[in-house]
JSON list of C-alpha atoms in Angstrom, two decimals:
[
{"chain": "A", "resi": 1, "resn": "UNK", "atom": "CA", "xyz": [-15.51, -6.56, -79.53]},
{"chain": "A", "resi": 2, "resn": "UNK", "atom": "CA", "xyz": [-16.14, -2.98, -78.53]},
{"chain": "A", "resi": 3, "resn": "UNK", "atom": "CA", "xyz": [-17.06, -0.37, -81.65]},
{"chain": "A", "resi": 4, "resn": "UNK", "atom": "CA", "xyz": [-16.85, 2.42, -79.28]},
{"chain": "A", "resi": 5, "resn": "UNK", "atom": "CA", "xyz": [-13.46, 1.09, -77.81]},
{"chain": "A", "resi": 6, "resn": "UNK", "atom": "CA", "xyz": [-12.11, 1.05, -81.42]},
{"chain": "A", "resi": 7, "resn": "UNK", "atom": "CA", "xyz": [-12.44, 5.03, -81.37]},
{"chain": "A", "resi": 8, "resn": "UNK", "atom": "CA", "xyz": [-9.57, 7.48, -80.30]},
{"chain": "A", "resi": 9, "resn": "UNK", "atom": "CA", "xyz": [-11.05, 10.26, -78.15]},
{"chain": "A", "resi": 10, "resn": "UNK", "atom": "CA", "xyz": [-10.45, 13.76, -80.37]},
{"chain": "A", "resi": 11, "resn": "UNK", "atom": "CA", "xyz": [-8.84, 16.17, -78.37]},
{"chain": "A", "resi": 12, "resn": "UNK", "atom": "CA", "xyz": [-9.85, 19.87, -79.41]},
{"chain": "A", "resi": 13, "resn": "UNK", "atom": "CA", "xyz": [-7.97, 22.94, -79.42]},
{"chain": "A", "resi": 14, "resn": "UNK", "atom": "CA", "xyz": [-8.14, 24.85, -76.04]},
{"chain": "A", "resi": 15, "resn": "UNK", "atom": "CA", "xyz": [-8.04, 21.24, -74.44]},
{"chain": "A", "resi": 16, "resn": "UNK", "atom": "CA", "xyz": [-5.15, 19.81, -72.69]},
{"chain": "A", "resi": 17, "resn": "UNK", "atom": "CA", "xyz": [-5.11, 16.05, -71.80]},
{"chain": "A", "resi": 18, "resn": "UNK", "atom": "CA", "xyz": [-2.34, 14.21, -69.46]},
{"chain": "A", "resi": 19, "resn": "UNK", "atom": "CA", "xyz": [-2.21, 10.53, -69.48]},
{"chain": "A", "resi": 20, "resn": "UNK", "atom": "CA", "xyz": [-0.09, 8.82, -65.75]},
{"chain": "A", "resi": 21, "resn": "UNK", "atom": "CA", "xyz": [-0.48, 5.50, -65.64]},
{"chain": "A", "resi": 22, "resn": "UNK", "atom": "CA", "xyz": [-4.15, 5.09, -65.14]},
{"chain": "A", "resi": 23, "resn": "UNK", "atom": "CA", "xyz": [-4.93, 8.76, -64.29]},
{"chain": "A", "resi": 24, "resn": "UNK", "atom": "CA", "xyz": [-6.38, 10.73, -66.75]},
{"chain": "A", "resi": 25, "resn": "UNK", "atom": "CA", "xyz": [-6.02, 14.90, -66.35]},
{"chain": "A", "resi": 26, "resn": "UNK", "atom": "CA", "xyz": [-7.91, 16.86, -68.70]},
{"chain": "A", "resi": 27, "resn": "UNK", "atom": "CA", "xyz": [-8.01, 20.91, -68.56]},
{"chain": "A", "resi": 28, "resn": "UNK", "atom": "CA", "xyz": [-9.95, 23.20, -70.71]},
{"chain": "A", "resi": 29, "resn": "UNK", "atom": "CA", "xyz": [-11.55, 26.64, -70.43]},
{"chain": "A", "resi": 30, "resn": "UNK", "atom": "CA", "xyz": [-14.54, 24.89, -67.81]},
{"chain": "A", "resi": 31, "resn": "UNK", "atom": "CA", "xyz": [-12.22, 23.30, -65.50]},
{"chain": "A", "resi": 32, "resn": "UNK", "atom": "CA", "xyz": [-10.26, 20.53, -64.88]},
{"chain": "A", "resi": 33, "resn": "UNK", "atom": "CA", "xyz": [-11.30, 17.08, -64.54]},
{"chain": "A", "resi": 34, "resn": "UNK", "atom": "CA", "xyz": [-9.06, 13.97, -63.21]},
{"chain": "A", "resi": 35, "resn": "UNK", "atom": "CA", "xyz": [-9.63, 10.39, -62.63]},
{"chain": "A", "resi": 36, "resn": "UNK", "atom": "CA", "xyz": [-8.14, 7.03, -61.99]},
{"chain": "A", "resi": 37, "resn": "UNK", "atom": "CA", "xyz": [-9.17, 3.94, -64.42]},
{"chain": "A", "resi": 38, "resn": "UNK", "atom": "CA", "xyz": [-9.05, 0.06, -64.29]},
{"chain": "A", "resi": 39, "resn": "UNK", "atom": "CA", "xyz": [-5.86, -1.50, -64.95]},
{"chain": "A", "resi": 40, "resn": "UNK", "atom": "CA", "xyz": [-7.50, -3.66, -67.17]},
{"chain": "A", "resi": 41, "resn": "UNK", "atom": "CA", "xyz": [-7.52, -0.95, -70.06]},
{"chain": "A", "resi": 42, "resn": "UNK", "atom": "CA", "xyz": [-4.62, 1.12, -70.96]},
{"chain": "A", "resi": 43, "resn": "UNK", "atom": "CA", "xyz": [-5.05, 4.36, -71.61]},
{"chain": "A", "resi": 44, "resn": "UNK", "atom": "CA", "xyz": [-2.31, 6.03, -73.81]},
{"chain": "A", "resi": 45, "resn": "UNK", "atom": "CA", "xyz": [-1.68, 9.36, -76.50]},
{"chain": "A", "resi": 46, "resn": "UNK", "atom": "CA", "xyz": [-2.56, 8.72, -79.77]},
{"chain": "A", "resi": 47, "resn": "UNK", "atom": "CA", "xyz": [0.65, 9.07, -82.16]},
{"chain": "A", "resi": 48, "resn": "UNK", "atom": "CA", "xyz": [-0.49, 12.39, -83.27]},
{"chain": "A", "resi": 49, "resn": "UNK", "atom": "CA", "xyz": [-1.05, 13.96, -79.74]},
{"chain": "A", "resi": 50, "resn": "UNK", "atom": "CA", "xyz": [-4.29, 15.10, -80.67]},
{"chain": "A", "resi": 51, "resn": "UNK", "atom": "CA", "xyz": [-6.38, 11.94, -79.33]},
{"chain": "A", "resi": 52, "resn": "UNK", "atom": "CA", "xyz": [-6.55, 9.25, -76.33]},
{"chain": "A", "resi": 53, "resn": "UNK", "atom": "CA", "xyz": [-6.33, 5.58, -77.15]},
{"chain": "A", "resi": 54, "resn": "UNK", "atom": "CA", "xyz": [-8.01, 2.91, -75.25]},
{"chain": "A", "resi": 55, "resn": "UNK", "atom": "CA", "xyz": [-6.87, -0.68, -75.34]},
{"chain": "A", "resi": 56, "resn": "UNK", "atom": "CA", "xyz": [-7.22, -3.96, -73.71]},
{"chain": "A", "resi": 57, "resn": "UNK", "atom": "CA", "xyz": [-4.39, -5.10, -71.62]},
{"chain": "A", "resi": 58, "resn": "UNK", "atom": "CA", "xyz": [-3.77, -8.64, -71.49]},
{"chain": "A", "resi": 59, "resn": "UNK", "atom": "CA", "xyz": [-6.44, -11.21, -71.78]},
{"chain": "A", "resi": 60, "resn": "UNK", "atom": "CA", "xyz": [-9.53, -9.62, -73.01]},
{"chain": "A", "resi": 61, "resn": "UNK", "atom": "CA", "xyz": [-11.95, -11.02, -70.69]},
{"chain": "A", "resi": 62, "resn": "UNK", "atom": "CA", "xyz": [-15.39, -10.37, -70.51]},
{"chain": "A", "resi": 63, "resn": "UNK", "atom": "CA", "xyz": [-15.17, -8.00, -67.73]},
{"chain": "A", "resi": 64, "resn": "UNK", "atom": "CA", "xyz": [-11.84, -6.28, -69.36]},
{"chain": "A", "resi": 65, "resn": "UNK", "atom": "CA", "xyz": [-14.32, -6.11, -72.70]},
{"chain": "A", "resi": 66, "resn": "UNK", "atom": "CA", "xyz": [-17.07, -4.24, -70.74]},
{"chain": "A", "resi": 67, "resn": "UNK", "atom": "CA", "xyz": [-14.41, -1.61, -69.17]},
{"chain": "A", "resi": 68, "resn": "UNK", "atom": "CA", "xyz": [-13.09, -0.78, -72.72]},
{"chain": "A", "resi": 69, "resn": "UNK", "atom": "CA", "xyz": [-15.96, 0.89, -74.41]},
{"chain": "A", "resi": 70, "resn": "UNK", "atom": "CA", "xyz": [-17.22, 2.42, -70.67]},
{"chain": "A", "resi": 71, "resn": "UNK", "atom": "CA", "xyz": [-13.32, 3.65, -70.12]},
{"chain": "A", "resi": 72, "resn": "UNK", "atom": "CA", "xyz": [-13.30, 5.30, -73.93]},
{"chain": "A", "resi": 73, "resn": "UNK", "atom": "CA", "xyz": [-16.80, 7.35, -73.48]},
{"chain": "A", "resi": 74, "resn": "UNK", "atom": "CA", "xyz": [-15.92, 8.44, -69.70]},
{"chain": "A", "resi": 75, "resn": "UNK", "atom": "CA", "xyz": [-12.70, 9.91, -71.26]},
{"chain": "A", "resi": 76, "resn": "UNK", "atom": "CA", "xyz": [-14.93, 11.42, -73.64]},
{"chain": "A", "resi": 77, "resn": "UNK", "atom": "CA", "xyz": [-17.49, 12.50, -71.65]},
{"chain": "A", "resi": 78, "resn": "UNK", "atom": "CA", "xyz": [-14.42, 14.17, -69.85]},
{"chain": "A", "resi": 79, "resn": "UNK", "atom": "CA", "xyz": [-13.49, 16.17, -73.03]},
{"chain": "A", "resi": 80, "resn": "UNK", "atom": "CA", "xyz": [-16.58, 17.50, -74.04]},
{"chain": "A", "resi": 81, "resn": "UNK", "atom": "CA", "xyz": [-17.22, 18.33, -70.10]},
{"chain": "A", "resi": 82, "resn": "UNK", "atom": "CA", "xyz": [-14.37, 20.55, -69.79]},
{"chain": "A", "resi": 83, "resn": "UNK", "atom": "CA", "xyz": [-14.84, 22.19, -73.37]},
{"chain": "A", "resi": 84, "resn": "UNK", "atom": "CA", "xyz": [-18.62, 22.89, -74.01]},
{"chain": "A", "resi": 85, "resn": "UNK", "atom": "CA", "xyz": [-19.74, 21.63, -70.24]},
{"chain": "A", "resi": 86, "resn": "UNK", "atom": "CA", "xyz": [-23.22, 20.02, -69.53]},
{"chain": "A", "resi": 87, "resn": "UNK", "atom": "CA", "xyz": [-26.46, 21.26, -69.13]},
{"chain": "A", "resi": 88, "resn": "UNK", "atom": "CA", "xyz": [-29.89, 19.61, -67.48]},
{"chain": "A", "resi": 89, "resn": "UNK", "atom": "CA", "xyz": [-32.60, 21.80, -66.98]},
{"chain": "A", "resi": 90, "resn": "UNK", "atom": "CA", "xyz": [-35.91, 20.93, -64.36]},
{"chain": "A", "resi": 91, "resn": "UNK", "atom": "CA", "xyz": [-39.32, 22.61, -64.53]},
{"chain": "A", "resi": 92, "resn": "UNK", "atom": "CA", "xyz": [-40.95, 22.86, -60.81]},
{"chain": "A", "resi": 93, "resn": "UNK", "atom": "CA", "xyz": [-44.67, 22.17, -61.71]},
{"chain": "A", "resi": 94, "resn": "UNK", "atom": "CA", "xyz": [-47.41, 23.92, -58.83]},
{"chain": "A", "resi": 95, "resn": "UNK", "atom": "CA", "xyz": [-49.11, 26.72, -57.88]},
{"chain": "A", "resi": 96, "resn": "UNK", "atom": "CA", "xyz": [-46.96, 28.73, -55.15]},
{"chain": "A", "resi": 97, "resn": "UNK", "atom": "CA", "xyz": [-43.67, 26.21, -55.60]},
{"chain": "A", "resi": 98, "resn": "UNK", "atom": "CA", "xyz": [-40.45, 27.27, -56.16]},
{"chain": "A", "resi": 99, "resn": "UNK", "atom": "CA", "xyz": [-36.34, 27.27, -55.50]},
{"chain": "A", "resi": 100, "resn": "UNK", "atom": "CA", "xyz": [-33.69, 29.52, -54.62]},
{"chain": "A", "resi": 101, "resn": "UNK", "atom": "CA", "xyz": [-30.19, 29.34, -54.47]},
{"chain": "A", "resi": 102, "resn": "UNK", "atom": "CA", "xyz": [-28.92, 30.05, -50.61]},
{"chain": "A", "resi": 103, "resn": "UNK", "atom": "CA", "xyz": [-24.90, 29.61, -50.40]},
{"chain": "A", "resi": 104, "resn": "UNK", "atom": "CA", "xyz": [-24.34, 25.72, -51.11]},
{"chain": "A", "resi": 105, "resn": "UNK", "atom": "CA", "xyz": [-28.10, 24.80, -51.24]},
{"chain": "A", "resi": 106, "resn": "UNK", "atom": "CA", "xyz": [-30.82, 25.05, -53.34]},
{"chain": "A", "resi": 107, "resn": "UNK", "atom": "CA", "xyz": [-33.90, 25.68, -51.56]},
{"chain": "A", "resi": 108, "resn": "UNK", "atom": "CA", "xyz": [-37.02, 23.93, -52.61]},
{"chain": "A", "resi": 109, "resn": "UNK", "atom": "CA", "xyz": [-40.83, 25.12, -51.61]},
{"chain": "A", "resi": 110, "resn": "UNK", "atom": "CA", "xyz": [-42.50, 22.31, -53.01]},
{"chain": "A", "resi": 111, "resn": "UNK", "atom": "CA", "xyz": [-45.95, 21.80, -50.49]},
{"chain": "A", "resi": 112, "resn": "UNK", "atom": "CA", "xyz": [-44.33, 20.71, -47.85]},
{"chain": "A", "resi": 113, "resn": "UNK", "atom": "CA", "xyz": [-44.12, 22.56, -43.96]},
{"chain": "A", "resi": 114, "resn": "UNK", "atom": "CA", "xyz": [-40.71, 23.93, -44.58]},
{"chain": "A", "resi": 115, "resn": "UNK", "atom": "CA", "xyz": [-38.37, 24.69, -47.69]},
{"chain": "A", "resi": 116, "resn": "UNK", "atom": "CA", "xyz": [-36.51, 21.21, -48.60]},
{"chain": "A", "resi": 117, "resn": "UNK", "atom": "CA", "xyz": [-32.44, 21.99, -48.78]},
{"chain": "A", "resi": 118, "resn": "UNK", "atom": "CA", "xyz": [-30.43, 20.31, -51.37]},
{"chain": "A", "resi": 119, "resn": "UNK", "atom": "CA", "xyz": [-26.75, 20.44, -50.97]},
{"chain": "A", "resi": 120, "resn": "UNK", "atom": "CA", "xyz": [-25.06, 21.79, -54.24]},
{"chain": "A", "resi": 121, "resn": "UNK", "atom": "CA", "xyz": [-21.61, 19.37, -54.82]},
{"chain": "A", "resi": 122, "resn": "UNK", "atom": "CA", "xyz": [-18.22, 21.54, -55.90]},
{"chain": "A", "resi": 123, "resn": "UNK", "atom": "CA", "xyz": [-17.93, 22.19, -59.78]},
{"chain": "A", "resi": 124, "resn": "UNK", "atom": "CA", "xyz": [-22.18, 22.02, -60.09]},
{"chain": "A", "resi": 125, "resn": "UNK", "atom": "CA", "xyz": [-23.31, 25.52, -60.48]},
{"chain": "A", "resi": 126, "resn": "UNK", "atom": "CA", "xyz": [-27.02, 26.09, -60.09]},
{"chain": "A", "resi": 127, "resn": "UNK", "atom": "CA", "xyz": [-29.09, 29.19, -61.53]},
{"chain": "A", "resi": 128, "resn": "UNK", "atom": "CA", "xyz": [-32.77, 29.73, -60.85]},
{"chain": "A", "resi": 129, "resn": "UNK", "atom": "CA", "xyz": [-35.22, 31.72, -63.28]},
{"chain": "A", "resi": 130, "resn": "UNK", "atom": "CA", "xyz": [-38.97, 31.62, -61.59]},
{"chain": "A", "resi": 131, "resn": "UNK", "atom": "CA", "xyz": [-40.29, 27.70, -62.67]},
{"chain": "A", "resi": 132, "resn": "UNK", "atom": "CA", "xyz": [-36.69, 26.89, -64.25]},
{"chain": "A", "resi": 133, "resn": "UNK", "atom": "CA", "xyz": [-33.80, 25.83, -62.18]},
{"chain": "A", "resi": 134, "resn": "UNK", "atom": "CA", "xyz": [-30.87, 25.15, -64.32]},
{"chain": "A", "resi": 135, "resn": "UNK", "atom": "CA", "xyz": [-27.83, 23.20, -63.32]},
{"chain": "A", "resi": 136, "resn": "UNK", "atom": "CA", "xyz": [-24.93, 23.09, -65.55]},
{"chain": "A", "resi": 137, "resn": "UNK", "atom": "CA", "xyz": [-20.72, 22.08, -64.67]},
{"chain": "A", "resi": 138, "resn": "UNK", "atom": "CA", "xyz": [-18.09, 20.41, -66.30]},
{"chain": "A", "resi": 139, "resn": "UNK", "atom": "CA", "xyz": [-18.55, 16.61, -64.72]},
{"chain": "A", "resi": 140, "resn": "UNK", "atom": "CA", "xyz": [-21.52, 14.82, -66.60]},
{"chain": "A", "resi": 141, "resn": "UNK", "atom": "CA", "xyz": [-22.27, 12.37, -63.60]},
{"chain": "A", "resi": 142, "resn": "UNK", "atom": "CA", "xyz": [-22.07, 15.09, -60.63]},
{"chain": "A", "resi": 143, "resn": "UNK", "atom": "CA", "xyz": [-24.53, 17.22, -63.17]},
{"chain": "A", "resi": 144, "resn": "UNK", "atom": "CA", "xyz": [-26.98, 14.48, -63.90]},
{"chain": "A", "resi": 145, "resn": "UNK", "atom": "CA", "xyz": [-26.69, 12.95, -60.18]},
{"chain": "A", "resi": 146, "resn": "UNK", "atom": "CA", "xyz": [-27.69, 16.82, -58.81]},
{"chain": "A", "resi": 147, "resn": "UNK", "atom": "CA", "xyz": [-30.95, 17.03, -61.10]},
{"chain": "A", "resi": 148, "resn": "UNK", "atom": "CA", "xyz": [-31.88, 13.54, -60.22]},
{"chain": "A", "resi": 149, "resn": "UNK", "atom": "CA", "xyz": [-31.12, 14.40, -56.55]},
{"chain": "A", "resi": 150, "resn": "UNK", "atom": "CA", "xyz": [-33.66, 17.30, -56.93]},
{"chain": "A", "resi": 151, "resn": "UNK", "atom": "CA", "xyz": [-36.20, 15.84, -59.14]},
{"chain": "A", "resi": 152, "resn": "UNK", "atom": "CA", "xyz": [-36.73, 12.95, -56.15]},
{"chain": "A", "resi": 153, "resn": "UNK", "atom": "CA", "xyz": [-37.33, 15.62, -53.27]},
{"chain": "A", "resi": 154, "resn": "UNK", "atom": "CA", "xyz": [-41.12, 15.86, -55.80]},
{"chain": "A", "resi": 155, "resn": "UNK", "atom": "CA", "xyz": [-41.62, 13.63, -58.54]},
{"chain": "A", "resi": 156, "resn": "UNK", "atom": "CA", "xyz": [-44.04, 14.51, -61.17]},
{"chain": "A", "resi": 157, "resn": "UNK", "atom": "CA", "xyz": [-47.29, 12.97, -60.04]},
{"chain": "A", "resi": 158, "resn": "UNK", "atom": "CA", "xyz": [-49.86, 11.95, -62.92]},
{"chain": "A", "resi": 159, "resn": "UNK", "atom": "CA", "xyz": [-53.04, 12.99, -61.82]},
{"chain": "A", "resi": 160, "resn": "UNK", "atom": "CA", "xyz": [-52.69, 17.15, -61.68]},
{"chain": "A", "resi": 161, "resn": "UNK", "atom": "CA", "xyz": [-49.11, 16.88, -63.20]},
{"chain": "A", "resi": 162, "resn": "UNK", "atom": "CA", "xyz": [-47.55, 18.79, -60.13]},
{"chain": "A", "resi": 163, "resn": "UNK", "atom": "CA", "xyz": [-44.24, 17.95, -59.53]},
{"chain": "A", "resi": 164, "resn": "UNK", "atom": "CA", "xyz": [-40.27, 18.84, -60.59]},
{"chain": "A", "resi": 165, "resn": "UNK", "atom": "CA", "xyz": [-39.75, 17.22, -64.20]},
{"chain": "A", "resi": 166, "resn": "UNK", "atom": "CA", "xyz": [-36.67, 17.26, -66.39]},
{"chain": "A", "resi": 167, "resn": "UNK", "atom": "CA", "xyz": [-37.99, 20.34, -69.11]},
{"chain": "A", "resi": 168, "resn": "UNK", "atom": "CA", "xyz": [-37.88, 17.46, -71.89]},
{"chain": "A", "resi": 169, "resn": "UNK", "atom": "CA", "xyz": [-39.63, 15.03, -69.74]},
{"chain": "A", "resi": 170, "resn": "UNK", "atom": "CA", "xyz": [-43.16, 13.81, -71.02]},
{"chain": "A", "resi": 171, "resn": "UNK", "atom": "CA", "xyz": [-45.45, 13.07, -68.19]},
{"chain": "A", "resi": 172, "resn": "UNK", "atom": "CA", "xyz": [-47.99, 10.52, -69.26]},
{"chain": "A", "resi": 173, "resn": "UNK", "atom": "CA", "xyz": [-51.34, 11.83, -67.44]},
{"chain": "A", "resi": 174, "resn": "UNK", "atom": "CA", "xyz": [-54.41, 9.85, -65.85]},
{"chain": "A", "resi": 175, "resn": "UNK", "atom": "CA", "xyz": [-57.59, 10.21, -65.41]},
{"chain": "A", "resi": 176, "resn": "UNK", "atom": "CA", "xyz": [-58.44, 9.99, -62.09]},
{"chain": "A", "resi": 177, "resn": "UNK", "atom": "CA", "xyz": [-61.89, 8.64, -60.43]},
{"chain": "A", "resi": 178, "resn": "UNK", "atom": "CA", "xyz": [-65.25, 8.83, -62.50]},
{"chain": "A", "resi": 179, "resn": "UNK", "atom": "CA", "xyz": [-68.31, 9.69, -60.04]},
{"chain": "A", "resi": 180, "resn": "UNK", "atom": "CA", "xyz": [-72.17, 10.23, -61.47]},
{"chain": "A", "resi": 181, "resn": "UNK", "atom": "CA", "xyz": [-73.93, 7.50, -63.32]}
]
């Protein structure tokens, strides 16, 4: 059985959490945050009104198992999104490379011809400070999908380390061809 599944979701002050069915709404001084969820798991107020409870509904089959502990933690990830937000920060590795932020895109001179556009999605907000580009918002997987989104347009190469890394990335270097005797 599920140990995270086992564990109400805390709700914090300054946090306000609806429960319809399987919709969950949850506001808080970042934004607001709504989603639908498997009707395999029901999702209901703890007793107290200070926490979310996850359960199984029906049979617990193996697939209903899996969705329990996955439904708790995105409920989670929910709370903590909307309360303290998220944060992933990239490094853009390269002599002459940069980014800037132009309306809804972030502009990447990274060696190629022409700047490389990323499209910024709603609730992502993107700040860029010379090498750093910063992208922070209340959704964990629209935060995480943007910096991953970025980080392909250049991967981190391992021969002169140029590239855009995650800043806590560790980029295992090579050494490259020997020539002489």
């Amino acid at each position: 059985m599920s140990r995270v599944g086992n564990k109400p979701v805390e709700i914090p002050a300054g946090v306000k959490v609806s429960v319809d069915g399987q919709t969950v709404t949850v506001e808080g001084p970042k934004g607001t945050l709504t989603r639908t969820f498997r009707p395999e798991i029901e999702i209901a107020m703890g007793d107290d009104g200070k926490s979310v409870v996850c359960s199984i509904r029906g049979a617990a089959t193996r697939q209903a198992r899996a969705l329990w502990g996955t439904t708790r933690s995105l409920i989670n990830n929910m709370v903590v999104g909307v309360n303290s937000g998220y944060e992933r920060s990239l490094d853009i590795v390269g002599v002459g490379w940069g980014a800037q932020v132009a309306g809804k895109e972030l502009k990447l001179s990274v060696g190629y011809a022409s700047p490389i556009p990323v499209t910024i999605p709603d609730g992502v907000e993107v700040k860029v400070d010379k090498q750093i580009v910063r992208i922070s918002g209340p959704d964990k997987q629209a935060v995480g999908q943007m910096a991953a989104m970025t980080r392909a347009v250049r991967k981190p190469e391992p021969y002169n380390g140029k590239g855009i890394k995650y800043t806590d990335e560790v980029i295992r270097r090579k050494q490259g061809k020997q020539f002489g005797s």
